[in-house]
Amino acid sequence: MRSIQRRLSLGLISVMVIVGLVLAQTSLWLFEVGLQRYLEAGLRNDSESLLVALVRGPQGLQLDERHLSPAYQRPFSGHYFRIDFSDSHWRSRSLWDQELPLLQHPGLHSNLQLGPGGQRLLILRSDYRRLGQSISISVAQDYTPVSDSFQRMRQIGLGLGLAALLLILFLQRLTVRRALKPLERAREQIAQLQQGQRSQLDDQVPVELEPLVAQINHLLAHTEDSLKRSRNALGNLGHALKTPLAVLLSLASSDKLDDHPELRRILKEQLEQVQQRLNRELNRARLSGDALPGALFDCDAELPGLLATLNMIHGEHLALSYVAPPGLQLPWDREDLLELLGNLLDNACKWADAEVRLSVIERSDGFALSVEDDGPGIPEEQRSQVFSRGTRLDEQTHGHGLGLGIVRDIVDTWGGLLVLGESEWGGLKVVIELPRR
């Protein structure tokens, strides 16, 4: 979607160009019409002067040249006339060897016709009756200087209009950019939310943004409250179930079930599965901590604490290490990555003898996460079974746990690839390739 600033600029340009062209053309047309009306008044005076110059002579009508303007005597002066009557017509000497066209109807003809020397003429025809004869007088004036002036005015107006448009666009850009600064600050604050640097947006915003900011803050508070309540509820449930589970396990091991060995075995297996799942969920809740919803995963800040927590859970005999570029932030939700890495590392710690290593590699097209251990590993022919629903190899002598199924679901959601292989120590190596967002 195009930016608001660009849309406003394009809209302003369109409106200004359309309105400017309409106003400019209308103004020029009105000015030209007014000028033609003014010139028409002058041509009408010339026509009446020619009418007065018509006198009766010995041979009929004659033109008294003493009443003529000198412009009618000079060739191609730009002022011309033609007088038509019953049997002949006269024309001004300024026409030289040219003829002024006879108009069909009286009045001003603004459809300019080419005259002597390529001049554009404004012609007025007037019909009179004098000395008993019908007389038609056509007077013309060269309109070329006016047309040239109009052309220059158009060019100058176009240049001034473009300069004004550029100035207005510049001022409008500054105004819009200043008006959109609160949106830019809100965007920066949302980015800080994703990075876990704040928990709420500032509410000191323009009136137009107050409803949006209030709704986002309300949603953030509700989400954080829901996460805390869910985590507390999970912890409370886990601790509440620990004591009954311990009692049931104790009863399953009592001598009262010596006569029912099969029942004792089934009870102990099922109760141990419940206890394992309960411990795993409590560990996940402990690993996720109190992060803000949507916070990005900062490797430098999160991985040391995650490894320290796993050391406390699985014992200090394990050497847990990680390799990651300094300052790297993974563009996924912090809690999702903690769940993913927590399951992978917890699974590796469970089966490792002494070494567990996490590697984070940044590529041009994405990221590669790998967790490897020095445990027994998974035979190649059994690796596909790890992801089969209901199959749990950690219940057998060799294999890995339920965490891989959870990891696979997260990786599938992100459009990544999960591959099982063999580590350099002979244990399991889990490689996750994630595309760049």
Coordinates of C-alpha atoms in Angstrom, one line a residue:
M1 CA 0.0 0.0 0.0
R2 CA 1.3 3.4 -0.9
S3 CA 2.3 5.8 2.0
I4 CA -0.1 8.4 3.3
Q5 CA 2.4 11.2 2.4
R6 CA 2.7 10.0 -1.2
R7 CA -1.1 9.7 -1.6
L8 CA -1.5 13.2 -0.2
S9 CA 1.2 14.6 -2.5
L10 CA -0.3 12.9 -5.6
G11 CA -3.8 14.1 -4.6
L12 CA -2.6 17.7 -4.1
I13 CA -0.7 17.7 -7.4
S14 CA -3.8 16.4 -9.2
V15 CA -6.1 18.9 -7.7
M16 CA -3.7 21.8 -8.2
V17 CA -2.9 20.9 -11.8
I18 CA -6.6 20.6 -12.7
V19 CA -7.7 23.7 -10.9
G20 CA -4.7 25.6 -12.1
L21 CA -5.2 24.7 -15.7
V22 CA -8.9 25.5 -15.5
L23 CA -8.3 28.9 -13.9
A24 CA -5.4 29.7 -16.3
Q25 CA -7.4 28.8 -19.4
T26 CA -10.5 30.6 -18.1
S27 CA -8.5 33.7 -17.2
L28 CA -6.7 33.8 -20.6
W29 CA -10.0 33.2 -22.4
L30 CA -11.8 36.0 -20.5
F31 CA -8.8 38.3 -21.0
E32 CA -8.7 37.6 -24.8
V33 CA -12.5 38.0 -25.1
G34 CA -12.2 41.4 -23.3
L35 CA -9.3 42.5 -25.5
Q36 CA -11.2 41.5 -28.6
R37 CA -14.2 43.5 -27.5
Y38 CA -11.9 46.5 -26.9
L39 CA -10.3 46.1 -30.3
E40 CA -13.8 45.7 -31.8
A41 CA -14.7 49.1 -30.5
G42 CA -11.7 50.6 -32.2
L43 CA -12.5 48.8 -35.4
R44 CA -16.1 50.1 -35.3
N45 CA -14.7 53.6 -34.9
D46 CA -12.5 53.1 -37.9
S47 CA -15.5 51.7 -39.9
E48 CA -17.5 54.8 -39.0
S49 CA -14.6 57.0 -40.0
L50 CA -14.5 55.3 -43.4
L51 CA -18.3 55.8 -43.7
V52 CA -17.9 59.5 -43.1
A53 CA -15.0 59.7 -45.6
L54 CA -17.5 58.5 -48.3
V55 CA -18.7 61.5 -50.2
R56 CA -20.6 62.2 -53.5
G57 CA -18.4 63.1 -56.4
P58 CA -18.9 63.9 -60.0
Q59 CA -18.6 60.2 -60.8
G60 CA -20.7 58.9 -57.9
L61 CA -19.3 57.8 -54.6
Q62 CA -15.8 58.9 -53.8
L63 CA -13.4 58.2 -50.8
D64 CA -12.0 61.4 -49.3
E65 CA -8.5 60.2 -48.4
R66 CA -7.9 63.3 -46.2
H67 CA -10.0 61.5 -43.6
L68 CA -8.0 58.3 -43.7
S69 CA -5.5 57.2 -41.2
P70 CA -1.8 57.1 -42.5
A71 CA -1.8 53.4 -41.4
Y72 CA -4.1 52.7 -44.4
Q73 CA -1.5 54.1 -46.8
R74 CA 1.6 52.2 -45.5
P75 CA 2.0 48.7 -47.0
F76 CA 1.3 45.8 -44.6
S77 CA 0.9 48.2 -41.7
G78 CA -1.5 45.9 -39.9
H79 CA -4.5 48.1 -40.5
Y80 CA -6.7 47.3 -43.6
F81 CA -10.1 48.0 -45.0
R82 CA -12.4 46.9 -47.8
I83 CA -15.5 48.8 -48.9
D84 CA -18.1 46.9 -51.0
F85 CA -21.0 48.5 -52.8
S86 CA -23.3 47.7 -55.7
D87 CA -20.9 47.4 -58.6
S88 CA -17.4 47.5 -57.2
H89 CA -15.2 47.5 -54.1
W90 CA -12.3 49.6 -52.8
R91 CA -9.4 48.4 -50.6
S92 CA -6.7 50.2 -48.6
R93 CA -3.3 50.7 -50.1
S94 CA -1.8 48.9 -47.0
L95 CA -3.1 45.7 -48.6
W96 CA -0.7 46.2 -51.4
D97 CA -1.3 43.3 -53.8
Q98 CA -3.3 41.3 -51.3
E99 CA -7.1 41.0 -51.0
L100 CA -9.1 41.2 -47.8
P101 CA -11.6 38.4 -47.9
L102 CA -15.3 39.4 -48.0
L103 CA -17.1 38.1 -44.9
Q104 CA -20.4 36.4 -45.3
H105 CA -22.1 38.0 -42.3
P106 CA -21.8 41.3 -40.5
G107 CA -20.1 41.4 -37.1
L108 CA -16.7 40.6 -35.5
H109 CA -15.0 37.5 -36.8
S110 CA -12.6 36.2 -34.2
N111 CA -11.8 33.1 -36.2
L112 CA -8.6 34.8 -37.3
Q113 CA -7.8 34.6 -41.0
L114 CA -4.4 34.8 -42.6
G115 CA -3.8 38.2 -44.0
P116 CA -0.9 40.0 -45.8
G117 CA 2.5 38.7 -45.0
G118 CA 1.1 35.8 -42.9
Q119 CA -0.5 38.2 -40.4
R120 CA -3.5 37.0 -38.4
L121 CA -6.3 39.4 -38.7
L122 CA -9.2 40.4 -36.5
I123 CA -12.0 41.5 -39.0
L124 CA -15.2 43.5 -38.4
R125 CA -17.8 43.8 -41.1
S126 CA -20.5 46.5 -40.8
D127 CA -23.3 47.2 -43.3
Y128 CA -24.6 50.7 -43.9
R129 CA -26.8 52.7 -46.3
R130 CA -25.4 56.0 -47.4
L131 CA -26.2 58.3 -50.3
G132 CA -28.9 55.9 -51.5
Q133 CA -26.6 52.9 -51.7
S134 CA -26.0 49.8 -49.6
I135 CA -22.4 49.8 -48.4
S136 CA -20.4 47.0 -46.6
I137 CA -17.3 48.1 -44.8
S138 CA -14.8 45.6 -43.5
V139 CA -11.9 46.8 -41.4
A140 CA -9.1 44.5 -40.1
Q141 CA -6.3 44.7 -37.6
D142 CA -3.2 42.5 -37.3
Y143 CA -3.7 40.3 -34.3
T144 CA -0.3 38.6 -34.4
P145 CA 1.4 40.8 -31.7
V146 CA -1.5 40.1 -29.3
S147 CA -1.3 36.3 -30.1
D148 CA 2.5 36.4 -29.5
S149 CA 1.9 38.2 -26.2
F150 CA -0.6 35.6 -25.2
Q151 CA 1.9 32.8 -26.0
R152 CA 4.5 34.5 -23.9
M153 CA 2.0 34.9 -21.1
R154 CA 1.2 31.3 -21.3
Q155 CA 4.8 30.3 -21.1
I156 CA 5.5 32.7 -18.3
G157 CA 2.4 31.6 -16.5
L158 CA 3.3 27.9 -17.0
G159 CA 6.8 28.5 -15.5
L160 CA 5.4 30.5 -12.6
G161 CA 2.8 27.8 -12.1
L162 CA 5.4 25.0 -12.0
A163 CA 7.5 27.0 -9.6
A164 CA 4.6 27.6 -7.3
L165 CA 3.6 24.0 -7.5
L166 CA 7.1 22.8 -6.5
L167 CA 7.1 25.3 -3.7
I168 CA 3.7 24.2 -2.4
L169 CA 4.7 20.6 -2.7
F170 CA 7.8 21.2 -0.7
L171 CA 5.9 23.1 2.0
Q172 CA 3.2 20.4 1.9
R173 CA 5.8 17.7 2.3
L174 CA 7.3 19.5 5.3
T175 CA 3.8 19.9 6.8
V176 CA 2.7 16.3 6.2
R177 CA 6.0 15.0 7.6
R178 CA 5.6 17.1 10.7
A179 CA 2.0 16.0 11.0
L180 CA 3.0 12.3 10.6
K181 CA 5.8 12.5 13.3
P182 CA 3.4 11.1 15.9
L183 CA 2.8 8.0 13.7
E184 CA 6.6 7.6 13.3
R185 CA 7.0 7.8 17.0
A186 CA 4.3 5.2 17.5
R187 CA 6.0 2.9 15.0
E188 CA 9.3 3.3 16.9
Q189 CA 7.6 2.5 20.1
I190 CA 5.9 -0.6 18.6
A191 CA 9.4 -1.7 17.4
Q192 CA 10.6 -1.2 21.0
L193 CA 7.6 -3.4 22.1
Q194 CA 8.8 -6.2 19.8
Q195 CA 12.3 -5.9 21.3
G196 CA 11.0 -6.0 24.8
Q197 CA 12.2 -2.4 25.7
R198 CA 8.8 -1.2 26.8
S199 CA 5.4 -2.5 27.9
Q200 CA 3.1 0.3 26.8
L201 CA 2.8 3.0 24.2
D202 CA 3.0 6.7 25.2
D203 CA -0.5 8.1 25.5
Q204 CA 0.6 11.7 24.8
V205 CA -0.4 11.6 21.2
P206 CA -2.7 13.8 18.9
V207 CA -6.4 13.4 19.4
E208 CA -6.7 11.4 16.1
L209 CA -4.3 8.7 17.5
E210 CA -5.7 8.5 21.0
P211 CA -8.2 5.7 20.3
L212 CA -5.6 3.6 18.4
V213 CA -3.0 4.0 21.1
A214 CA -5.6 3.3 23.9
Q215 CA -6.7 0.1 22.2
I216 CA -3.1 -1.1 21.6
N217 CA -2.3 -0.4 25.3
H218 CA -5.4 -2.2 26.4
L219 CA -4.6 -5.2 24.2
L220 CA -1.0 -5.3 25.5
A221 CA -2.2 -5.1 29.1
H222 CA -4.8 -7.8 28.5
T223 CA -2.3 -10.0 26.8
E224 CA 0.3 -9.7 29.4
D225 CA -2.3 -10.2 32.2
S226 CA -3.6 -13.3 30.4
L227 CA 0.0 -14.7 30.0
K228 CA 0.7 -14.1 33.7
R229 CA -2.5 -15.7 34.8
S230 CA -2.0 -18.7 32.5
R231 CA 1.6 -19.2 33.7
N232 CA 0.5 -18.8 37.3
A233 CA -2.4 -21.2 36.8
L234 CA 0.0 -23.8 35.2
G235 CA 2.4 -23.5 38.0
N236 CA -0.3 -23.8 40.6
L237 CA -1.8 -26.8 38.9
G238 CA 1.6 -28.4 38.6
H239 CA 2.5 -27.9 42.3
A240 CA -1.0 -29.0 43.3
L241 CA -0.6 -32.3 41.3
K242 CA 2.9 -33.1 42.6
T243 CA 1.7 -34.3 46.0
P244 CA -1.1 -36.6 44.7
L245 CA 1.3 -38.0 42.1
A246 CA 3.9 -38.7 44.7
V247 CA 1.2 -40.5 46.9
L248 CA 0.0 -42.5 43.9
L249 CA 3.5 -43.5 42.9
S250 CA 4.2 -44.6 46.5
L251 CA 1.0 -46.6 46.6
A252 CA 1.9 -48.2 43.2
S253 CA 5.2 -49.3 44.8
S254 CA 3.7 -50.7 48.0
D255 CA 3.6 -54.4 48.9
K256 CA -0.2 -54.4 48.6
L257 CA 0.2 -54.8 44.9
D258 CA 2.6 -57.7 45.1
D259 CA -0.1 -60.0 44.0
H260 CA -0.9 -57.8 41.0
P261 CA 2.4 -57.2 39.2
E262 CA 0.8 -56.3 35.9
L263 CA -1.4 -53.7 37.5
R264 CA 1.6 -52.3 39.4
R265 CA 3.6 -52.0 36.2
I266 CA 0.8 -50.3 34.3
L267 CA 0.1 -47.8 37.1
K268 CA 3.8 -46.9 37.5
E269 CA 4.2 -46.4 33.7
Q270 CA 1.2 -44.2 33.4
L271 CA 2.0 -42.2 36.6
E272 CA 5.6 -41.7 35.4
Q273 CA 4.4 -40.4 32.1
V274 CA 2.1 -37.9 33.8
Q275 CA 5.0 -36.8 36.1
Q276 CA 7.3 -36.4 33.1
R277 CA 4.8 -34.3 31.2
L278 CA 4.1 -32.2 34.3
N279 CA 7.8 -31.5 34.9
R280 CA 8.3 -30.6 31.2
E281 CA 5.5 -28.1 31.2
L282 CA 6.8 -26.5 34.5
N283 CA 10.2 -26.3 33.0
R284 CA 8.8 -24.5 29.9
A285 CA 7.0 -22.0 32.1
R286 CA 10.2 -21.4 34.1
L287 CA 12.2 -20.9 30.9
S288 CA 9.8 -18.4 29.3
G289 CA 10.1 -16.0 32.3
D290 CA 8.2 -12.7 32.3
A291 CA 9.0 -11.5 28.7
L292 CA 6.8 -8.9 27.1
P293 CA 4.5 -10.3 24.4
G294 CA 6.0 -9.9 21.0
A295 CA 9.6 -9.3 22.2
L296 CA 12.3 -10.4 19.8
F297 CA 14.9 -12.9 20.9
D298 CA 18.3 -11.3 21.8
C299 CA 20.9 -14.0 21.7
D300 CA 23.4 -12.2 24.0
A301 CA 20.7 -11.5 26.6
E302 CA 18.7 -14.7 26.5
L303 CA 21.0 -17.6 25.8
P304 CA 23.3 -17.4 28.9
G305 CA 20.3 -17.4 31.2
L306 CA 18.6 -20.3 29.3
L307 CA 21.8 -22.4 29.5
A308 CA 22.2 -21.6 33.2
T309 CA 18.6 -22.6 33.9
L310 CA 19.1 -25.9 32.1
N311 CA 22.3 -26.5 34.0
M312 CA 20.4 -26.1 37.2
I313 CA 17.7 -28.6 36.0
H314 CA 20.0 -31.3 34.6
G315 CA 23.0 -30.9 36.8
E316 CA 26.4 -29.2 36.7
H317 CA 28.1 -32.2 35.1
L318 CA 27.0 -31.1 31.7
A319 CA 29.0 -28.6 29.6
L320 CA 26.5 -26.4 27.9
S321 CA 27.8 -23.9 25.3
Y322 CA 26.6 -21.7 22.5
V323 CA 28.0 -20.0 19.4
A324 CA 26.2 -16.9 18.0
P325 CA 27.2 -13.7 16.3
P326 CA 27.5 -10.8 18.8
G327 CA 24.5 -8.6 19.0
L328 CA 22.3 -11.0 16.9
Q329 CA 18.5 -10.6 17.3
L330 CA 16.3 -13.3 15.8
P331 CA 13.2 -11.9 14.2
W332 CA 10.7 -14.1 16.0
D333 CA 8.7 -13.9 19.2
R334 CA 10.9 -14.4 22.2
E335 CA 8.6 -16.8 24.0
D336 CA 8.3 -19.0 20.9
L337 CA 12.0 -19.2 20.5
L338 CA 12.5 -19.9 24.2
E339 CA 10.0 -22.8 23.8
L340 CA 11.7 -24.1 20.7
L341 CA 15.3 -23.9 22.0
G342 CA 14.2 -24.9 25.5
N343 CA 12.7 -28.1 24.1
L344 CA 15.7 -28.8 21.9
L345 CA 18.3 -28.2 24.7
D346 CA 16.2 -30.0 27.3
N347 CA 16.0 -33.0 25.0
A348 CA 19.8 -32.9 24.4
C349 CA 20.6 -32.5 28.1
K350 CA 18.5 -35.5 28.9
W351 CA 20.5 -37.8 26.7
A352 CA 23.9 -36.1 26.7
D353 CA 26.8 -37.6 28.6
A354 CA 28.8 -34.4 29.0
E355 CA 28.5 -32.0 26.0
V356 CA 25.7 -30.0 24.6
R357 CA 26.3 -27.2 22.1
L358 CA 23.9 -24.7 20.5
S359 CA 25.0 -22.9 17.3
V360 CA 23.2 -19.9 15.7
I361 CA 24.3 -18.9 12.1
E362 CA 23.0 -16.0 10.2
R363 CA 22.8 -16.4 6.4
S364 CA 21.8 -14.2 3.5
D365 CA 18.5 -16.0 3.1
G366 CA 17.7 -16.8 6.8
F367 CA 19.1 -18.4 9.9
A368 CA 20.3 -21.9 10.9
L369 CA 19.9 -23.2 14.5
S370 CA 21.6 -26.4 15.5
V371 CA 21.7 -28.3 18.8
E372 CA 24.0 -31.3 19.2
D373 CA 24.9 -33.6 22.0
D374 CA 27.3 -36.5 22.8
G375 CA 24.6 -38.9 23.8
P376 CA 23.6 -42.2 22.1
G377 CA 21.8 -40.4 19.2
I378 CA 19.0 -41.9 17.1
P379 CA 19.6 -44.6 14.5
E380 CA 18.9 -43.2 11.0
E381 CA 16.1 -45.7 10.4
Q382 CA 14.2 -44.5 13.5
R383 CA 14.6 -40.7 13.0
S384 CA 11.4 -40.4 11.0
Q385 CA 9.5 -42.1 13.8
V386 CA 10.3 -39.3 16.2
F387 CA 7.8 -37.0 14.5
S388 CA 5.0 -39.6 14.2
R389 CA 2.0 -38.7 16.4
G390 CA 1.9 -40.9 19.5
T391 CA 5.5 -42.2 19.0
R392 CA 7.8 -41.5 21.9
L393 CA 11.3 -42.9 21.7
D394 CA 12.3 -41.6 25.1
E395 CA 10.2 -44.3 26.7
Q396 CA 12.5 -46.9 25.2
T397 CA 16.2 -47.6 25.9
H398 CA 17.5 -45.2 23.3
G399 CA 15.8 -42.2 21.7
H400 CA 14.7 -38.6 22.3
G401 CA 11.6 -37.0 23.7
L402 CA 8.4 -35.3 23.1
G403 CA 10.1 -31.9 22.7
L404 CA 10.9 -32.6 19.1
G405 CA 7.3 -32.8 18.1
I406 CA 6.6 -29.4 19.7
V407 CA 9.7 -28.0 17.9
R408 CA 8.5 -29.4 14.6
D409 CA 5.1 -27.7 15.0
I410 CA 6.8 -24.3 15.6
V411 CA 9.2 -24.7 12.7
D412 CA 6.3 -25.7 10.3
T413 CA 4.4 -22.6 11.4
W414 CA 7.4 -20.4 10.5
G415 CA 7.9 -22.1 7.2
G416 CA 11.2 -23.6 8.2
L417 CA 12.9 -27.0 7.8
L418 CA 13.8 -29.4 10.6
V419 CA 16.5 -32.1 9.9
L420 CA 17.9 -34.8 12.2
G421 CA 21.5 -35.9 11.8
E422 CA 24.5 -37.1 13.7
S423 CA 26.8 -34.8 15.7
E424 CA 30.5 -34.7 15.6
W425 CA 30.5 -36.6 19.0
G426 CA 28.3 -39.3 17.7
G427 CA 25.0 -38.1 19.3
L428 CA 22.0 -36.4 17.8
K429 CA 22.3 -33.1 15.8
V430 CA 19.1 -31.2 15.2
V431 CA 19.3 -28.5 12.5
I432 CA 16.6 -25.9 12.0
E433 CA 16.7 -23.7 8.9
L434 CA 14.4 -20.7 9.1
P435 CA 13.8 -18.2 6.3
R436 CA 14.4 -14.5 6.8
R437 CA 11.4 -12.4 7.6

